[in-house]
Coordinates of C-alpha atoms in Angstrom, one line a residue:
M245 CA 80.4 136.2 49.6
P246 CA 80.7 132.6 50.7
Q247 CA 77.2 132.9 52.3
F248 CA 75.8 133.9 48.9
F249 CA 77.2 130.9 47.1
S250 CA 76.2 128.4 49.9
R251 CA 72.6 129.7 49.7
M252 CA 72.6 129.5 45.9
S253 CA 70.5 126.6 44.6
Y254 CA 71.8 123.9 42.3
F255 CA 69.2 125.1 39.7
T256 CA 70.9 128.5 39.8
T257 CA 74.3 127.0 39.1
L258 CA 72.8 125.8 35.8
A259 CA 70.4 128.8 35.1
V260 CA 73.1 131.5 35.3
P261 CA 75.4 130.0 32.7
I262 CA 72.4 129.4 30.3
A263 CA 71.3 133.0 30.8
V264 CA 74.9 134.2 30.1
A265 CA 75.2 132.0 27.0
L266 CA 71.9 133.2 25.6
T267 CA 72.9 136.9 26.2
I268 CA 76.1 136.3 24.4
A269 CA 74.2 134.7 21.5
F270 CA 71.7 137.5 21.4
V271 CA 74.5 140.2 21.3
G272 CA 76.3 138.2 18.6
L273 CA 73.1 138.2 16.5
A274 CA 72.4 141.9 17.2
R275 CA 75.9 143.0 16.2
P276 CA 76.8 141.2 12.9
E277 CA 79.7 143.5 12.3
W278 CA 81.7 142.2 15.3
P279 CA 83.9 139.1 14.8
R280 CA 81.8 135.9 15.2
I281 CA 84.6 133.9 16.7
Y282 CA 84.4 135.9 19.9
F283 CA 80.7 135.1 20.4
I284 CA 81.3 131.4 19.5
V285 CA 84.1 131.1 22.1
G286 CA 82.1 133.0 24.7
F287 CA 79.0 131.0 24.1
L288 CA 80.8 127.7 24.5
A289 CA 82.7 128.9 27.5
A290 CA 79.5 130.0 29.2
L291 CA 78.0 126.5 28.6
I292 CA 81.0 124.5 29.4
I293 CA 83.2 126.3 31.9
L294 CA 80.8 128.6 33.8
P295 CA 78.6 125.7 35.2
G296 CA 81.7 124.2 36.7
V297 CA 82.8 127.5 38.2
T298 CA 79.4 128.2 39.8
L299 CA 79.1 124.6 41.1
G300 CA 82.7 124.8 42.4
L301 CA 81.9 128.0 44.2
K302 CA 78.8 126.6 45.7
L303 CA 80.5 123.4 47.0
G304 CA 83.6 125.2 48.1
S305 CA 81.5 127.6 50.3
M306 CA 79.8 124.8 52.2
P307 CA 81.9 123.4 55.1
I308 CA 82.4 119.7 55.7
T309 CA 81.2 118.8 59.2
E310 CA 82.3 115.7 61.1
E311 CA 80.1 113.9 63.6
D312 CA 80.6 110.8 65.8
V313 CA 77.4 108.8 65.7
E314 CA 76.1 105.4 66.6
F315 CA 74.8 103.2 63.8
V316 CA 71.2 102.2 64.6
G317 CA 70.1 100.1 61.6
V318 CA 68.4 100.2 58.3
Y319 CA 65.0 101.6 57.5
G320 CA 64.3 100.6 54.0
R321 CA 66.2 100.1 50.8
G322 CA 69.4 102.1 51.0
V323 CA 68.3 104.1 54.1
I324 CA 70.3 103.9 57.3
G325 CA 69.6 105.3 60.7
V326 CA 72.2 106.9 63.1
R327 CA 71.9 108.3 66.6
F328 CA 73.8 111.5 67.4
S329 CA 75.3 112.2 70.8
T330 CA 72.3 114.4 71.6
G331 CA 70.1 111.4 71.2
E332 CA 68.6 112.5 67.9
L333 CA 67.8 109.7 65.5
V334 CA 68.2 110.6 61.8
R335 CA 67.8 108.6 58.6
Y336 CA 70.1 109.1 55.6
P337 CA 70.2 107.4 52.2
H338 CA 73.6 105.7 51.9
K339 CA 74.0 102.5 49.8
E340 CA 77.5 101.5 51.0
L341 CA 76.6 101.5 54.7
Y342 CA 73.3 99.8 53.9
N343 CA 75.1 97.0 52.0
L344 CA 77.8 96.6 54.7
F345 CA 75.1 96.2 57.3
L346 CA 73.3 93.5 55.2
S347 CA 76.6 91.7 54.8
G348 CA 77.4 91.8 58.5
A349 CA 80.4 94.1 58.3
I350 CA 78.7 96.8 60.4
E351 CA 76.6 95.9 63.4
T352 CA 73.8 97.8 65.2
G353 CA 75.3 100.1 67.9
E354 CA 78.7 100.4 66.1
P355 CA 80.3 103.9 66.5
L356 CA 80.9 105.7 63.2
R357 CA 82.5 109.0 62.2
L358 CA 80.5 110.6 59.4
R359 CA 81.5 113.6 57.3
F360 CA 78.7 115.7 55.9
L361 CA 78.6 118.2 53.1
D362 CA 75.3 120.1 53.8
Q363 CA 73.0 117.1 54.6
E364 CA 74.8 114.4 52.5
I365 CA 77.2 111.9 53.9
V366 CA 80.4 112.3 51.8
S367 CA 82.6 109.8 53.8
W368 CA 82.6 107.7 56.9
E369 CA 84.9 105.6 59.0
S370 CA 84.3 103.0 61.7
L371 CA 85.5 103.9 65.2
K372 CA 85.2 100.3 66.4
S373 CA 88.8 99.4 65.7
K374 CA 90.1 102.6 67.4
E375 CA 88.2 101.9 70.6
E376 CA 89.5 98.3 71.0

């Protein structure tokens, strides 16, 4: 089951609740003898609660990975470059690290520990103070 939710697209996390809400609305219109409050509550729950549930299941099924990398520099507005231990050079958009490099708080060649959720950097820490 976790594989299904990790492969589910972000569009699907929105499309499924909309489809459920429209189905509830259609059934409510097709069955006027049933109490309306059930359909109103169900419709609102499908549009408000269900997107949060599907997004939570998607994000909860993706593991956070941690990598030790070397900061290489910046490659454009808000884009940083890091080198992995395998020698692979990868560019990521990250405004905070970009601004810290411009201010001089992070230098080229500085070791960093990055935490990734899928391919996005969710947090980072400098390993420079730990090595000294």
